Coordinates of C-alpha atoms in Angstrom, one line a residue:
X1 CA 116.1 116.5 81.8
X2 CA 116.8 117.6 85.3
X3 CA 117.9 121.1 86.0
X4 CA 121.7 121.4 86.8
X5 CA 122.8 121.2 90.2
X6 CA 122.7 124.4 92.2
X7 CA 120.5 126.1 89.6
X8 CA 117.9 127.9 91.8
X9 CA 114.2 127.4 90.8
X10 CA 111.7 130.2 91.2
X11 CA 108.6 128.4 92.3
X12 CA 106.3 131.3 91.5
X13 CA 107.7 131.6 87.9
X14 CA 107.6 127.6 87.5
X15 CA 103.8 127.6 88.6
X16 CA 103.0 130.7 86.3
X17 CA 104.6 128.6 83.3
X18 CA 103.0 125.4 84.2
X19 CA 99.7 127.1 84.2
X20 CA 100.4 128.9 80.7
X21 CA 101.5 125.6 79.3
X22 CA 98.2 123.8 80.4
X23 CA 96.3 126.7 79.2
X24 CA 97.7 126.1 75.8
X25 CA 97.1 122.5 75.9
X26 CA 93.5 123.0 76.9
X27 CA 93.2 125.4 74.0
X28 CA 94.4 122.7 71.7
X29 CA 91.7 120.4 73.0
X30 CA 89.1 123.3 72.7
X31 CA 90.1 123.6 69.0
X32 CA 88.9 120.0 68.3
X33 CA 85.6 121.0 70.0
X34 CA 85.2 124.2 68.0
X35 CA 85.8 122.3 64.7
X36 CA 83.2 119.6 65.8
X37 CA 80.5 122.4 66.9
X38 CA 80.9 124.1 63.6
X39 CA 80.8 121.0 61.3
X40 CA 77.7 119.7 63.1
X41 CA 75.8 123.0 63.0
X42 CA 75.7 123.1 67.0
X43 CA 76.9 126.9 67.0
X44 CA 74.5 127.8 64.2
X45 CA 71.5 126.1 66.1
X46 CA 72.3 127.9 69.2
X47 CA 72.7 131.5 67.5
X48 CA 70.0 133.8 68.4
X49 CA 67.9 131.0 70.2
X50 CA 68.3 132.0 73.8
X51 CA 69.0 129.4 76.5
X52 CA 68.8 125.7 75.3
X53 CA 68.9 122.5 77.1
X54 CA 71.3 119.6 75.8
X55 CA 68.1 117.8 74.8
X56 CA 66.8 120.6 72.6
X57 CA 69.9 121.3 71.1
X58 CA 70.5 117.5 70.2
X59 CA 67.0 117.5 68.6
X60 CA 67.6 120.6 66.5
X61 CA 70.7 119.3 65.0
X62 CA 70.1 115.5 64.8
X63 CA 72.6 114.7 67.2
X64 CA 72.9 112.3 70.3
X65 CA 72.2 114.1 73.4
X66 CA 74.9 112.5 75.5
X67 CA 77.6 113.7 73.2
X68 CA 76.0 117.0 72.9
X69 CA 75.8 117.5 76.7
X70 CA 79.4 116.7 77.1
X71 CA 80.4 119.1 74.2
X72 CA 78.3 121.9 75.9
X73 CA 79.9 121.4 79.2
X74 CA 83.4 121.8 77.4
X75 CA 82.3 124.9 75.6
X76 CA 81.0 126.5 78.9
X77 CA 84.4 125.3 80.7
X78 CA 86.1 127.4 78.2
X79 CA 83.8 130.4 78.4
X80 CA 82.6 129.7 74.6
X81 CA 78.9 129.4 75.9
X82 CA 77.3 130.4 79.0
X83 CA 75.8 127.9 81.5
X84 CA 72.7 128.8 83.5
X85 CA 72.4 126.2 86.3
X86 CA 69.1 126.8 87.7
X87 CA 67.5 125.9 84.4
X88 CA 70.4 123.7 83.2
X89 CA 70.5 125.2 79.9
X90 CA 73.5 126.8 77.6
X91 CA 73.4 130.0 75.7
X92 CA 75.6 131.4 72.9
X93 CA 75.8 135.2 73.1
X94 CA 75.7 137.6 70.0
X95 CA 79.3 138.2 70.4
X96 CA 80.3 134.5 70.5
X97 CA 77.9 133.8 67.5
X98 CA 79.9 136.3 65.3
X99 CA 83.1 134.2 65.9
X100 CA 81.6 130.8 66.0
X101 CA 78.3 130.7 64.1
X102 CA 78.2 133.5 61.3
X103 CA 80.2 132.0 58.5
X104 CA 80.2 135.5 56.7
X105 CA 81.6 137.3 59.8
X106 CA 85.2 138.6 59.5
X107 CA 85.7 137.2 62.7
X108 CA 84.6 133.6 62.0
X109 CA 87.2 131.3 63.3
X110 CA 86.2 127.8 63.1
X111 CA 87.9 127.0 59.7
X112 CA 91.2 128.1 61.0
X113 CA 91.5 125.1 63.2
X114 CA 91.9 122.9 60.0
X115 CA 95.5 124.4 59.8
X116 CA 96.9 123.1 63.1
X117 CA 95.1 119.8 62.3
X118 CA 97.0 119.5 59.1
X119 CA 100.3 120.5 61.0
X120 CA 99.6 117.4 63.4
X121 CA 98.8 115.1 60.4
X122 CA 102.1 116.2 58.7
X123 CA 104.3 115.8 61.8
X124 CA 106.4 113.0 60.4
X125 CA 107.0 114.9 57.3
X126 CA 108.1 118.0 59.4
X127 CA 110.3 116.1 61.5
X128 CA 112.1 114.7 58.5
X129 CA 112.5 118.2 57.0
X130 CA 114.0 119.4 60.2
X131 CA 116.6 116.7 60.1
X132 CA 117.5 116.9 56.5
X133 CA 116.8 120.5 55.6
X134 CA 114.7 119.6 52.7
X135 CA 111.5 121.5 51.9
X136 CA 107.8 120.6 51.9
X137 CA 105.8 121.9 49.1
X138 CA 102.4 123.4 49.7
X139 CA 100.6 120.8 47.8
X140 CA 102.5 118.0 49.9
X141 CA 100.7 118.9 52.9
X142 CA 97.3 117.4 54.1
X143 CA 94.3 118.8 52.2
X144 CA 93.0 120.5 55.4
X145 CA 95.8 123.1 55.3
X146 CA 94.5 124.7 51.8
X147 CA 90.9 124.5 52.7
X148 CA 91.6 125.8 56.2
X149 CA 93.9 128.7 55.0
X150 CA 91.4 129.6 52.2
X151 CA 88.3 129.7 54.3
X152 CA 90.0 131.6 57.1
X153 CA 91.5 134.4 54.8
X154 CA 88.2 134.4 52.7
X155 CA 86.3 136.6 55.3
X156 CA 88.9 138.8 56.3
X157 CA 89.4 139.6 52.6
X158 CA 85.8 140.0 52.0
X159 CA 85.5 142.7 54.8
X160 CA 88.7 144.7 53.9
X161 CA 90.0 144.1 50.5
X162 CA 87.5 146.2 48.5
X163 CA 86.3 148.8 51.0
X164 CA 89.6 149.5 52.7
X165 CA 92.7 148.0 51.1
X166 CA 92.2 148.9 47.5
X167 CA 91.1 152.5 48.3
X168 CA 94.2 152.9 50.2
X169 CA 96.3 152.5 47.1
X170 CA 97.1 155.6 45.1
X171 CA 94.7 155.8 42.1
X172 CA 94.1 152.1 41.8
X173 CA 90.3 152.0 42.4
X174 CA 89.8 154.5 39.6
X175 CA 91.9 152.4 37.1
X176 CA 90.0 149.3 38.1
X177 CA 86.7 151.2 37.5
X178 CA 88.0 152.2 34.1
X179 CA 89.2 148.7 33.2
X180 CA 92.7 147.0 33.6
X181 CA 94.3 143.5 33.6
X182 CA 94.9 142.4 37.2
X183 CA 97.2 139.3 38.3
X184 CA 96.5 137.6 41.6
X185 CA 99.6 135.9 42.2
X186 CA 99.3 133.0 44.6
X187 CA 95.7 133.1 44.3
X188 CA 94.8 130.0 46.4
X189 CA 91.2 129.2 46.2
X190 CA 90.5 132.4 44.2
X191 CA 88.3 134.1 47.1
X192 CA 90.4 137.4 46.4
X193 CA 90.2 137.3 42.8
X194 CA 86.5 136.6 42.8
X195 CA 85.9 139.6 45.2
X196 CA 87.7 141.9 42.9
X197 CA 86.0 140.7 39.9
X198 CA 82.7 141.3 41.6
X199 CA 83.4 144.7 42.5
X200 CA 85.1 145.9 39.3
X201 CA 83.2 144.5 36.2
X202 CA 85.2 146.4 33.5
X203 CA 88.5 145.0 34.7
X204 CA 89.9 141.5 33.8
X205 CA 91.3 139.2 36.7
X206 CA 93.9 136.4 36.3
X207 CA 94.6 134.2 39.4
X208 CA 97.8 132.3 39.3
X209 CA 98.9 129.3 41.6
X210 CA 101.3 126.5 41.4
X211 CA 98.7 124.2 43.2
X212 CA 96.5 122.5 40.7
X213 CA 93.7 121.6 43.2
X214 CA 93.5 125.2 44.2
X215 CA 93.2 126.3 40.7
X216 CA 90.3 124.0 40.1
X217 CA 88.8 125.3 43.4
X218 CA 89.2 128.9 42.1
X219 CA 87.5 128.0 38.9
X220 CA 84.6 126.5 40.8
X221 CA 84.4 129.6 43.2
X222 CA 84.3 132.0 40.4
X223 CA 81.5 129.9 38.6
X224 CA 79.6 129.9 41.6
X225 CA 79.9 133.8 42.0
X226 CA 79.0 134.4 38.2
X227 CA 82.2 136.0 37.3
X228 CA 83.8 133.3 35.2
X229 CA 83.8 135.5 32.1
X230 CA 86.2 138.1 33.8
X231 CA 88.1 135.9 36.2
X232 CA 90.3 133.3 34.9
X233 CA 92.8 130.9 36.6
X234 CA 96.1 129.4 35.4
X235 CA 98.6 127.0 36.8
X236 CA 101.9 129.0 36.8
X237 CA 104.7 130.1 38.8
X238 CA 105.5 133.5 40.2
X239 CA 108.0 133.9 37.5
X240 CA 106.4 132.6 34.3
X241 CA 102.7 133.7 34.3
X242 CA 101.5 135.4 30.9
X243 CA 102.4 139.0 30.3
X244 CA 99.3 140.9 30.0
X245 CA 101.0 144.2 31.2
X246 CA 99.0 144.3 34.4
X247 CA 97.8 147.6 35.9
X248 CA 97.5 145.8 39.4
X249 CA 99.5 142.7 40.4
X250 CA 98.6 141.4 43.9
X251 CA 100.5 139.1 46.3
X252 CA 98.0 138.0 49.0
X253 CA 99.8 136.5 52.0
X254 CA 102.0 134.5 49.7
X255 CA 105.3 136.3 48.8
X256 CA 107.0 135.1 51.9
X257 CA 106.3 131.5 50.9
X258 CA 108.2 131.7 47.7
X259 CA 111.7 130.3 47.2
X260 CA 112.9 133.5 45.4
X261 CA 110.8 136.4 46.4
X262 CA 113.4 138.9 44.6
X263 CA 112.9 136.9 41.3
X264 CA 108.9 137.0 41.9
X265 CA 108.9 140.8 42.5
X266 CA 111.4 141.4 39.7
X267 CA 109.2 139.4 37.2
X268 CA 106.3 141.5 38.4
X269 CA 108.2 144.7 37.4
X270 CA 108.7 143.1 34.0
X271 CA 104.9 142.3 33.4
X272 CA 103.6 145.6 35.1
X273 CA 102.0 148.2 32.8
X274 CA 103.5 151.7 32.9
X275 CA 102.1 153.5 36.1
X276 CA 100.9 150.1 37.5
X277 CA 100.9 149.2 41.1
X278 CA 101.9 146.0 43.1
X279 CA 99.7 145.4 46.2
X280 CA 101.5 143.3 48.7
X281 CA 99.5 141.7 51.5
X282 CA 101.7 140.1 54.1
X283 CA 101.3 139.0 57.9
X284 CA 101.6 141.7 60.2
X285 CA 105.1 141.8 61.8
X286 CA 107.5 144.4 63.1
X287 CA 111.2 144.4 61.9
X288 CA 112.9 142.8 65.0
X289 CA 112.2 139.6 66.8
X290 CA 111.9 141.2 70.1
X291 CA 108.9 143.3 68.8
X292 CA 107.2 140.3 67.5
X293 CA 106.8 138.4 70.8
X294 CA 102.9 138.3 70.8
X295 CA 100.0 135.8 70.5
X296 CA 99.6 136.6 66.7
X297 CA 103.2 136.3 66.1
X298 CA 103.4 133.0 67.9
X299 CA 100.8 131.7 65.6
X300 CA 102.5 133.0 62.7
X301 CA 105.9 131.8 63.5
X302 CA 104.5 128.4 64.2
X303 CA 102.9 128.2 60.9
X304 CA 105.9 129.6 59.3
X305 CA 108.0 126.9 60.6
X306 CA 106.1 124.0 59.1
X307 CA 104.5 125.6 56.0
X308 CA 105.8 129.0 54.9
X309 CA 109.6 128.2 55.2
X310 CA 109.1 124.6 54.3
X311 CA 107.7 125.6 51.0
X312 CA 110.1 128.3 50.2
X313 CA 112.8 125.8 50.9
X314 CA 111.2 123.4 48.6
X315 CA 111.5 126.0 46.0
X316 CA 115.1 126.3 46.4
X317 CA 115.2 128.7 49.2
X318 CA 117.2 131.6 47.7
X319 CA 115.6 133.8 50.3
X320 CA 113.5 132.2 52.9
X321 CA 111.6 135.2 54.5
X322 CA 109.2 133.3 56.8
X323 CA 105.8 134.6 57.7
X324 CA 107.1 137.4 60.0
X325 CA 109.5 139.0 57.4
X326 CA 108.5 142.7 58.4
X327 CA 108.2 145.8 56.4
X328 CA 111.9 146.4 56.0
X329 CA 113.1 142.9 54.6
X330 CA 110.1 143.2 52.4
X331 CA 110.9 146.8 51.0
X332 CA 114.4 145.6 50.4
X333 CA 113.0 142.6 48.2
X334 CA 111.3 145.2 46.0
X335 CA 114.3 147.6 46.0
X336 CA 116.6 144.7 44.6
X337 CA 113.8 143.9 42.0
X338 CA 113.9 147.6 40.7
X339 CA 111.0 149.4 42.5
X340 CA 111.7 152.9 43.6
X341 CA 108.2 153.5 45.5
X342 CA 107.5 151.3 48.5
X343 CA 105.1 152.4 51.4
X344 CA 102.8 151.0 53.9
X345 CA 99.3 151.8 52.8
X346 CA 97.1 150.3 55.5
X347 CA 97.5 147.6 58.4
X348 CA 95.3 145.3 60.6
X349 CA 96.2 143.3 63.5
X350 CA 96.8 140.4 61.2
X351 CA 98.1 142.0 58.0
X352 CA 100.5 144.7 56.4
X353 CA 99.1 146.2 53.1
X354 CA 101.9 147.5 51.3
X355 CA 102.2 149.4 47.8
X356 CA 105.0 149.2 45.4
X357 CA 105.6 151.1 42.1
X358 CA 108.5 151.3 39.7
X359 CA 108.6 155.1 39.8
X360 CA 106.6 158.0 41.5

């Protein structure tokens, strides 16, 4: 569409915006390269190896040299590896390796690219949802969504959940060490449940999710970690899981996806043991849109558009919070559910860690 007649164009602003748009387009292309590099073991083969030629990297990974060379040039152009012109070699720095090669690093990012891949794959479904106002349930998305989200969050939880987040809650670690029942609502692939079960052998952990394939993955992950005897998983909604009078109920990055978060919080109040705690982990957000205009918020709003809001609408959409709900709206949800205590216990650049109790 042409600009209206007599509308002045600021050439400097136009050029700056075009540059920004092309940068974003380039990043999208680069994400494909990151995923390929991770799945082919290219980053892992470069980690700690010093400068390597394309031929050497191809030999180490069993890949074709011509493809590897072009991939390396894309990486060098994006500053994801260093190129040494004199020796015609490429090098992955220790800092880059933490982000691209170390699958146990809390900064490891390649799996996250599976999420936008699923968003593209599901574009027709999303277009239809925009036009009709209908929802799209979590399980109706391309499978790369569930796998990408689980893998991306796993390392962040591994780095922070047991050493930082749980100790930030009043008295919770002592109760976990003594032995309580714990519900992990919306557990996904069960990484958070397994981490807690490994750390607190006297407690019993119960993962709940509405997605059958995720429950199956949770059981496999618990078995692999050797905690199946104290970590169970059930297909259930956030408003009908078994009442075990839980000492701790956790919602990890999921309450904002629910069609009726007040009902979920109200049910948690009903099945919470006296003196029990709800731990709510939500995407980091300020309370006003104008305070959420950042790179991380852009990512969260985009995912929320196609995934979070879409699932909440599929569940009836009584209150569609979205991934950038902010602390004030979340506090109001728990106030309506009967909780009198609500506070921010901790935060990261990506998450708010909130604590709720029925009474002081």
